[in-house]
Coordinates of N, CA and C in Angstrom, one line a residue:
X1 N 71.0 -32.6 39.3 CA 70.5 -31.7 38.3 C 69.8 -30.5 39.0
X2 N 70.4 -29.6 38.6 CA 69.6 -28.2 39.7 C 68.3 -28.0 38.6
X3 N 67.2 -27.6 39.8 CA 66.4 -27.4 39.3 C 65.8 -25.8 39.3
X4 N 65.1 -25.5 38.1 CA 64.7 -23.8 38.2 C 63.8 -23.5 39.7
X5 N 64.0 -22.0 40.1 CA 63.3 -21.5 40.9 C 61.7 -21.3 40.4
X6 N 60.9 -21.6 41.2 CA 59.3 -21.6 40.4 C 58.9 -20.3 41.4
X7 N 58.2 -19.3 40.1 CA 57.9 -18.2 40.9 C 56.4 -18.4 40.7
X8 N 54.9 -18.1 41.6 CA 53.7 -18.7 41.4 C 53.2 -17.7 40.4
X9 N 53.7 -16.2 40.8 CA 53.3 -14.8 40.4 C 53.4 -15.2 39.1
X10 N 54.8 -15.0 38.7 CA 54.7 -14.8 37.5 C 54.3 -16.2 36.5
X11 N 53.8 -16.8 36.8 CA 53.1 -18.4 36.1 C 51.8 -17.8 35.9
X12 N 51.5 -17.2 37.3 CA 49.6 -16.6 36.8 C 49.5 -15.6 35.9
X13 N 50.9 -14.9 35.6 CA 50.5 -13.6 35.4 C 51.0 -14.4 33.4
X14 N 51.7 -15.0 33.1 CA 52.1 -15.4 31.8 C 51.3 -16.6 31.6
X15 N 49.9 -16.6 32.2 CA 49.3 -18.1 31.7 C 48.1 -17.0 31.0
X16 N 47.8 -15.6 31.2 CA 46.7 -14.3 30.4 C 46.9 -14.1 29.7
X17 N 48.5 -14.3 29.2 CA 49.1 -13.6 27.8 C 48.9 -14.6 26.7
X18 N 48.4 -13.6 25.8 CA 48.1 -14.4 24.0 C 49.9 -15.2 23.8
X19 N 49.3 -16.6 23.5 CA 50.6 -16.8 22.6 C 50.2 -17.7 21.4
X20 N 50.7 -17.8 20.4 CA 50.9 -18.6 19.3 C 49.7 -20.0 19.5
X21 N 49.1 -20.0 18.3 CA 48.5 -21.4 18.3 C 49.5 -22.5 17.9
X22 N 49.4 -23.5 18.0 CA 50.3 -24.6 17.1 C 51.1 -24.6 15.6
X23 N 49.4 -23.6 15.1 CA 50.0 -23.7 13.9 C 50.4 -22.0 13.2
X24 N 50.9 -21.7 14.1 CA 51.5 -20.9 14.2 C 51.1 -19.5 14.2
X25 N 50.1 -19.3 13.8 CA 49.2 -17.8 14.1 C 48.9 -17.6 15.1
X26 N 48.9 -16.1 14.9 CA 48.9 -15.3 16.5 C 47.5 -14.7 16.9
X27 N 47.1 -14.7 17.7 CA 45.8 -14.0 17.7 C 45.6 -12.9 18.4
X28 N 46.7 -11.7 18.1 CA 46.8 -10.3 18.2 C 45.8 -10.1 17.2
X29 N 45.3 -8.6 17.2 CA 45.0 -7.9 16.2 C 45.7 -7.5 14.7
X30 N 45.3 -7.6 13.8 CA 46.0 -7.2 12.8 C 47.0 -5.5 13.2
X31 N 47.9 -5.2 12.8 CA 48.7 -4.3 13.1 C 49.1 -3.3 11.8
X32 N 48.8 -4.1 10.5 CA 49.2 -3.8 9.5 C 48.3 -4.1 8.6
X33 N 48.0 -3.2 7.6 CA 46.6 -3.7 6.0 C 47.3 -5.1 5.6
X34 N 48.3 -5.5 5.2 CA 49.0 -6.9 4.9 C 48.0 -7.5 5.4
X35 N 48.3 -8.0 6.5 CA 47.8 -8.5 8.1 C 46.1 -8.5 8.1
X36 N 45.5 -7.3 7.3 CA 44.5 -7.5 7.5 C 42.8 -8.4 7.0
X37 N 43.6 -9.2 6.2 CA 43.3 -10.1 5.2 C 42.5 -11.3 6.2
X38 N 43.5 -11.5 7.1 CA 43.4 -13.1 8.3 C 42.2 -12.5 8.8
X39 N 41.7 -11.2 9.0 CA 40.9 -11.2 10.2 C 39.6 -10.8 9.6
X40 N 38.9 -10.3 10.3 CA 37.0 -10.0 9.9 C 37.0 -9.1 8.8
X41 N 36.0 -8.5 8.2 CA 35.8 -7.7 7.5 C 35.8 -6.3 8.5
X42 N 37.0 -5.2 8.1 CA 36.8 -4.1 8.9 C 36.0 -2.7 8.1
X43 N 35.8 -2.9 6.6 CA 35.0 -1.9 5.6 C 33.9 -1.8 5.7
X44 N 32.9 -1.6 5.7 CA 31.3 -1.2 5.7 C 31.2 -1.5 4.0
X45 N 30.5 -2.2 3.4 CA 30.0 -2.2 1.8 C 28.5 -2.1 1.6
X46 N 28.2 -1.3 1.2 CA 26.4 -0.9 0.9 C 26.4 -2.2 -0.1
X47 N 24.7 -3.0 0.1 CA 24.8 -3.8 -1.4 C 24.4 -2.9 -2.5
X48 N 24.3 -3.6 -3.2 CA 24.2 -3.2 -4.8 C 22.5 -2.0 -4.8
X49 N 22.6 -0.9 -5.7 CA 21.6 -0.7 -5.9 C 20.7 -1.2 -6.5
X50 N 19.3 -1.3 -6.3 CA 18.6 -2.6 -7.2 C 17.7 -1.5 -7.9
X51 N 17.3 -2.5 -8.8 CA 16.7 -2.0 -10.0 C 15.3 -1.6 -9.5
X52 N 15.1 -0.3 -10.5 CA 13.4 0.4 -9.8 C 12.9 -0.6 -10.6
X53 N 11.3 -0.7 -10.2 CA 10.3 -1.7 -10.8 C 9.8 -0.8 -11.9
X54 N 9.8 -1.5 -13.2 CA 9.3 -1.2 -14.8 C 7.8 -0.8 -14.2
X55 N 7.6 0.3 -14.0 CA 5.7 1.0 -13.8 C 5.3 0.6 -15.3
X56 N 4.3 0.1 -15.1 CA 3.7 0.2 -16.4 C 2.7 1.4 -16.3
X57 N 2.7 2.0 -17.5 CA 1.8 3.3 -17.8 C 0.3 2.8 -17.6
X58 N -0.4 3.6 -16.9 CA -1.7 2.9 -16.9 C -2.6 3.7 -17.7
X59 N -3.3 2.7 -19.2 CA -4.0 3.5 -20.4 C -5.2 3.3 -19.7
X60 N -5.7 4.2 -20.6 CA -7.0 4.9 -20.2 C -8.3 3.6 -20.1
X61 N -8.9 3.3 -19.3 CA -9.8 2.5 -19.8 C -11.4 3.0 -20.4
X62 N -11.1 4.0 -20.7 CA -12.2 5.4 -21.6 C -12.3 4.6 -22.9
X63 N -12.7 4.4 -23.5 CA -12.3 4.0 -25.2 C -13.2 5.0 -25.7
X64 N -13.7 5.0 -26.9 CA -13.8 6.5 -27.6 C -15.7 6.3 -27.4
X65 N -16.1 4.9 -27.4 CA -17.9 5.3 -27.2 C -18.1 5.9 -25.8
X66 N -17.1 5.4 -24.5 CA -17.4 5.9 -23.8 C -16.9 7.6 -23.1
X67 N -16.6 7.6 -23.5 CA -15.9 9.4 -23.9 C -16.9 10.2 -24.1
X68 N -17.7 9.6 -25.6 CA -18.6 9.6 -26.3 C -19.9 9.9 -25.1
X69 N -20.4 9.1 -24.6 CA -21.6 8.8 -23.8 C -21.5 9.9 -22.3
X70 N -19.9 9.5 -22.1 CA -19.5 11.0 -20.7 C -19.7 12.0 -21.3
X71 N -19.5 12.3 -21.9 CA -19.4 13.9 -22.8 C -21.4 14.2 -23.0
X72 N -21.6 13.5 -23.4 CA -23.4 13.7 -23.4 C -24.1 13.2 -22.6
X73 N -23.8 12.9 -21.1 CA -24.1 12.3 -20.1 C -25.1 13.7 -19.4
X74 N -24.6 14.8 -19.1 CA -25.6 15.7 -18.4 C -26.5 15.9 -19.2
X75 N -26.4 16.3 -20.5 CA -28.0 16.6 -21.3 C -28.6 15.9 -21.6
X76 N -27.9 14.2 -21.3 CA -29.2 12.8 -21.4 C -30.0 13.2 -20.7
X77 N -28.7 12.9 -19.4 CA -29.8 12.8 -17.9 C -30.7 13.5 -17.3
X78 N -30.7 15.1 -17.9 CA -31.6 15.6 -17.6 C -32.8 15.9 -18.5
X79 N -32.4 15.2 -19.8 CA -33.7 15.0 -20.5 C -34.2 14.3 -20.1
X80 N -33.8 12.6 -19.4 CA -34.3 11.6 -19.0 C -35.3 12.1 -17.5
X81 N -34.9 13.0 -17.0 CA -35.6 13.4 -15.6 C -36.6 14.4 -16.0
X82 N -36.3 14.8 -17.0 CA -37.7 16.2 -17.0 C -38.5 15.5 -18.0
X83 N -38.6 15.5 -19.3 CA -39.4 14.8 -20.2 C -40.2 13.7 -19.9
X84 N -39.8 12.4 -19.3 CA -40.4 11.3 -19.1 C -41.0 11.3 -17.8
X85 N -42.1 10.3 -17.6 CA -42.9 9.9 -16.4 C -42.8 8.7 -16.5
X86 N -43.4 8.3 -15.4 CA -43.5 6.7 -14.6 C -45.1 6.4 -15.4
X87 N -46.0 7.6 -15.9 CA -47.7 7.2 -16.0 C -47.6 5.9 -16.9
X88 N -47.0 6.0 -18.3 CA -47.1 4.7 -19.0 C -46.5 3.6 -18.7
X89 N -45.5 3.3 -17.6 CA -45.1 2.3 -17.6 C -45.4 1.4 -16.3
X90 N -46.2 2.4 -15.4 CA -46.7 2.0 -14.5 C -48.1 1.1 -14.4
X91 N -48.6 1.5 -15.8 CA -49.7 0.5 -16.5 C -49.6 -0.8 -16.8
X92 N -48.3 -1.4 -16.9 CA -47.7 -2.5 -17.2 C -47.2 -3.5 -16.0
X93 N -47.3 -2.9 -15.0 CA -46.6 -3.5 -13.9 C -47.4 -3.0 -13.0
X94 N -48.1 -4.2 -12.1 CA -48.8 -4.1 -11.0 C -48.1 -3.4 -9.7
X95 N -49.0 -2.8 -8.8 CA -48.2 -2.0 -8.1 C -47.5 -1.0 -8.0
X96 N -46.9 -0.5 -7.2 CA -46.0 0.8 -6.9 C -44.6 0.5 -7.5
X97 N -43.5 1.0 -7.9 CA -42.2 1.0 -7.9 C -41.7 0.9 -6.5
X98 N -40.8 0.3 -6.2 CA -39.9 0.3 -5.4 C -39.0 1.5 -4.8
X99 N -38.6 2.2 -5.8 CA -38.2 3.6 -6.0 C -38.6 4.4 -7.1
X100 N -38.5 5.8 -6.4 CA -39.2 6.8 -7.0 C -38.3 7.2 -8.7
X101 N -38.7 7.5 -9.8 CA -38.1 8.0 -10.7 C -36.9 8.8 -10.4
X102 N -36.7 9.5 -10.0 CA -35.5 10.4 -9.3 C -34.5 9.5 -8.0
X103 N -35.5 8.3 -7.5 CA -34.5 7.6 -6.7 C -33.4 6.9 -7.6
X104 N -34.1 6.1 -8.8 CA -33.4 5.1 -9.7 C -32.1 6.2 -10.5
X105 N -32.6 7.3 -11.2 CA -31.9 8.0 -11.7 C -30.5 8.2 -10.8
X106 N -30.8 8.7 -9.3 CA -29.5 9.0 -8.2 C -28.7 7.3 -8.1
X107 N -29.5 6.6 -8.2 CA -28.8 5.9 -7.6 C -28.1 4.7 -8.7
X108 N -28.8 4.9 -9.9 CA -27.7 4.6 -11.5 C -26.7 5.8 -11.7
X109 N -26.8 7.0 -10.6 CA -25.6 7.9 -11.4 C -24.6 7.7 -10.3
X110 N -24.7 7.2 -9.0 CA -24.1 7.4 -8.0 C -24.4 6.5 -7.4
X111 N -24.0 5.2 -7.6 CA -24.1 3.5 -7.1 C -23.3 3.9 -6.2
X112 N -24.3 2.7 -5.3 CA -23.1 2.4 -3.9 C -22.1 0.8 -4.4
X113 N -20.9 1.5 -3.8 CA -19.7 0.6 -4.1 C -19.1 -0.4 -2.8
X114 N -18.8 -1.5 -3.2 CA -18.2 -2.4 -2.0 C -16.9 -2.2 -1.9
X115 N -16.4 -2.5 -0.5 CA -14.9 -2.1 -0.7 C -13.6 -2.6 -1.8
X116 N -14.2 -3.7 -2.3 CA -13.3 -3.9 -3.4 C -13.3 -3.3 -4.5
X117 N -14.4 -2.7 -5.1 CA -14.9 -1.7 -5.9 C -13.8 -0.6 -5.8
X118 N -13.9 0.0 -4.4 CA -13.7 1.2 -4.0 C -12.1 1.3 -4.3
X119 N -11.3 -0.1 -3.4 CA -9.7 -0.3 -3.9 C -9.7 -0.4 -4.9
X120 N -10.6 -1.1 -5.9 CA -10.0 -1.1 -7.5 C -9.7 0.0 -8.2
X121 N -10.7 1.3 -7.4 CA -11.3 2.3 -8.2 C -9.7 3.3 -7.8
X122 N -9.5 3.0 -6.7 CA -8.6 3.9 -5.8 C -6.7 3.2 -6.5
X123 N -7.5 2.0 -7.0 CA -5.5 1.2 -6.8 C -4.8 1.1 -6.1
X124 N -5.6 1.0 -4.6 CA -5.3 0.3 -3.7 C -5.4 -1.2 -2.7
X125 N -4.8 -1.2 -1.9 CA -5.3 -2.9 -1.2 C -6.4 -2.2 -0.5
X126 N -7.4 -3.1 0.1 CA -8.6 -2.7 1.2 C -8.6 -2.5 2.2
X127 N -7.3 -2.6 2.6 CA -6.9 -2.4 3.9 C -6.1 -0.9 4.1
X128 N -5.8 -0.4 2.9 CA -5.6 1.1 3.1 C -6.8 2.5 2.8
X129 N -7.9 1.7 1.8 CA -9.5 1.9 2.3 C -10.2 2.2 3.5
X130 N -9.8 0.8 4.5 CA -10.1 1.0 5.5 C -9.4 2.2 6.1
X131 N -8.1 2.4 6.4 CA -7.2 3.5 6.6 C -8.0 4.5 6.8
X132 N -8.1 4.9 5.4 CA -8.7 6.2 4.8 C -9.9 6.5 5.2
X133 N -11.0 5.6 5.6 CA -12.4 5.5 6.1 C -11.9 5.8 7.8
X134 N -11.1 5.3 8.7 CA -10.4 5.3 9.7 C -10.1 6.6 9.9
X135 N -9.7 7.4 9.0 CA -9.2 9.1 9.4 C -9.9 10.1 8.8
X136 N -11.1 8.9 8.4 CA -12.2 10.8 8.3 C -11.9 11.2 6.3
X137 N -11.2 10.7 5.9 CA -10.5 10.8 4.6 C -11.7 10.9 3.8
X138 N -12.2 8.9 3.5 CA -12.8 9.0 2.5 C -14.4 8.7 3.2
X139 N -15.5 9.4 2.8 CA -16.6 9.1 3.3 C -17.3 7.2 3.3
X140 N -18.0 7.1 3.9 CA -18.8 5.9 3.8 C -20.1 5.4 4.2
X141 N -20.8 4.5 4.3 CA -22.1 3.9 5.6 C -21.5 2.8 5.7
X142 N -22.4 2.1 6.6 CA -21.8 0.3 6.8 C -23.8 0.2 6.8
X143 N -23.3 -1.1 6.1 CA -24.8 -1.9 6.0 C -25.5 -2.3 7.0
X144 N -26.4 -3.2 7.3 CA -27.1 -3.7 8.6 C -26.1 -4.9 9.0
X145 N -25.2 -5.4 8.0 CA -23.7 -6.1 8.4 C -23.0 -5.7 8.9
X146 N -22.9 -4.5 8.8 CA -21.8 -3.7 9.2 C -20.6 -3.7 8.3
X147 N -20.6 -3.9 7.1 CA -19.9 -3.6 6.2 C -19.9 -2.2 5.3
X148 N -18.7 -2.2 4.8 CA -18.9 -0.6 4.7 C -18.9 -0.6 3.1
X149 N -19.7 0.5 2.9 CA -20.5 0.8 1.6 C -20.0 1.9 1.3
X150 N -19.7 2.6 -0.3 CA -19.2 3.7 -0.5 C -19.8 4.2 -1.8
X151 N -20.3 5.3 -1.8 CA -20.6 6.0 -3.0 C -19.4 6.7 -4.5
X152 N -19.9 6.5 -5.5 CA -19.0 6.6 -6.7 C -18.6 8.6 -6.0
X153 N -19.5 9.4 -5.7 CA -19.4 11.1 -5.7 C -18.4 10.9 -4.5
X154 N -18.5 9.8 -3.7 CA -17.5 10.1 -2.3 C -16.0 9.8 -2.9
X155 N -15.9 8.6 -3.7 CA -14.6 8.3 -4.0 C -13.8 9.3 -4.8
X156 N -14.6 9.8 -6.1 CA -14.4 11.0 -6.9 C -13.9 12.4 -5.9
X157 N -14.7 12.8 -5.2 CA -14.5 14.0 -3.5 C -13.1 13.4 -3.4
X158 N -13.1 12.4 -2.7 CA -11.7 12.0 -2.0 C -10.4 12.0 -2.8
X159 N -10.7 12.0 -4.1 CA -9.4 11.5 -4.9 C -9.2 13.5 -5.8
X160 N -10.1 14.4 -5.8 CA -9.9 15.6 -6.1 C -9.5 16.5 -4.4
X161 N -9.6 15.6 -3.6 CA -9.0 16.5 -2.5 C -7.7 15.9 -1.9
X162 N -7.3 14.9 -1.4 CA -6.4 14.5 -1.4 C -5.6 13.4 -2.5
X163 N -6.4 13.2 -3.8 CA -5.2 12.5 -4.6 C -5.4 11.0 -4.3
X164 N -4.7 10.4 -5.3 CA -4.5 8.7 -5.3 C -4.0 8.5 -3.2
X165 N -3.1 8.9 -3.3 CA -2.1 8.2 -2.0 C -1.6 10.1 -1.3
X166 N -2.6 9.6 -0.2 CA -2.7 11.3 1.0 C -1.9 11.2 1.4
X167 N -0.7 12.5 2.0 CA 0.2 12.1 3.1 C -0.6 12.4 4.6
X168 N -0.1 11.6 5.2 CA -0.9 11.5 6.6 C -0.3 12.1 7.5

């Protein structure tokens, strides 16, 4: 029985080339859209656009006594500072006050606020409070804790000069 001539070359060079699996597919590239079914996804698909979040309108939390009370807030308070004194009530209570008439007045119109306060007030988390304390934004102090304290006139300042949400 003669047998074939074995060439080495070309055995290395046809053992590189793609051929047929068993079961019969080829694992060329697709060549044709037909064809292109067998293999990966070659389209780009954006997903779906999603739905914007339902904002709820945010109502006033003013109700009409207090409207009422803001509206006649400066000609209370300055009746309450000029007209009245500490002489008769100081007769009643041993001692000095703590604070001066004009201290209690400043500091019932213009409470210091804690940072949760400040984010409620703002509609923010406290960590973009901090932010804003961080770039000079919104004014503050820090206590003998070192926590930071904020005035109602600072928050008010900050939100007529840069708004709910500043761009930075």
């Amino acid at each position: 029985m003669p047998t074939k001539e074995f060439d080495p070359l070309a055995y290395i060079e046809n053992a590189f080339e793609d051929k047929p699996k068993r079961n019969g597919k080829s694992t060329d590239t697709a060549k044709t859209p037909t064809q292109a079914n067998k293999f990966r996804k070659t389209k780009l698909s954006a997903p779906r656009p999603r739905k914007s979040a339902q904002v709820e309108e945010a109502h006033s939390v003013l109700d009409e006594d207090l409207k009422f009370i803001l509206e006649n807030l400066p000609k209370n308070i300055e009746f309450l500072g000029t007209f009245f004194t500490d002489s008769v009530t100081s007769k009643y209570y041993q001692g000095d006050f703590k604070e001066t008439r004009e201290d209690l007045i400043r500091r019932l119109l213009n409470p210091e606020l804690t940072l949760e306060e400040a984010s409620r007030l703002l509609g923010v988390c406290p960590a973009t409070v901090r932010r804003y304390t961080n770039r000079g934004w919104l004014t503050h102090h820090r206590t003998k804790g070192g926590q930071r304290r904020f005035r109602l006139s600072g928050i008010v300042k900050f939100v007529e000069e840069h708004g709910r949400l500043p761009e930075g």
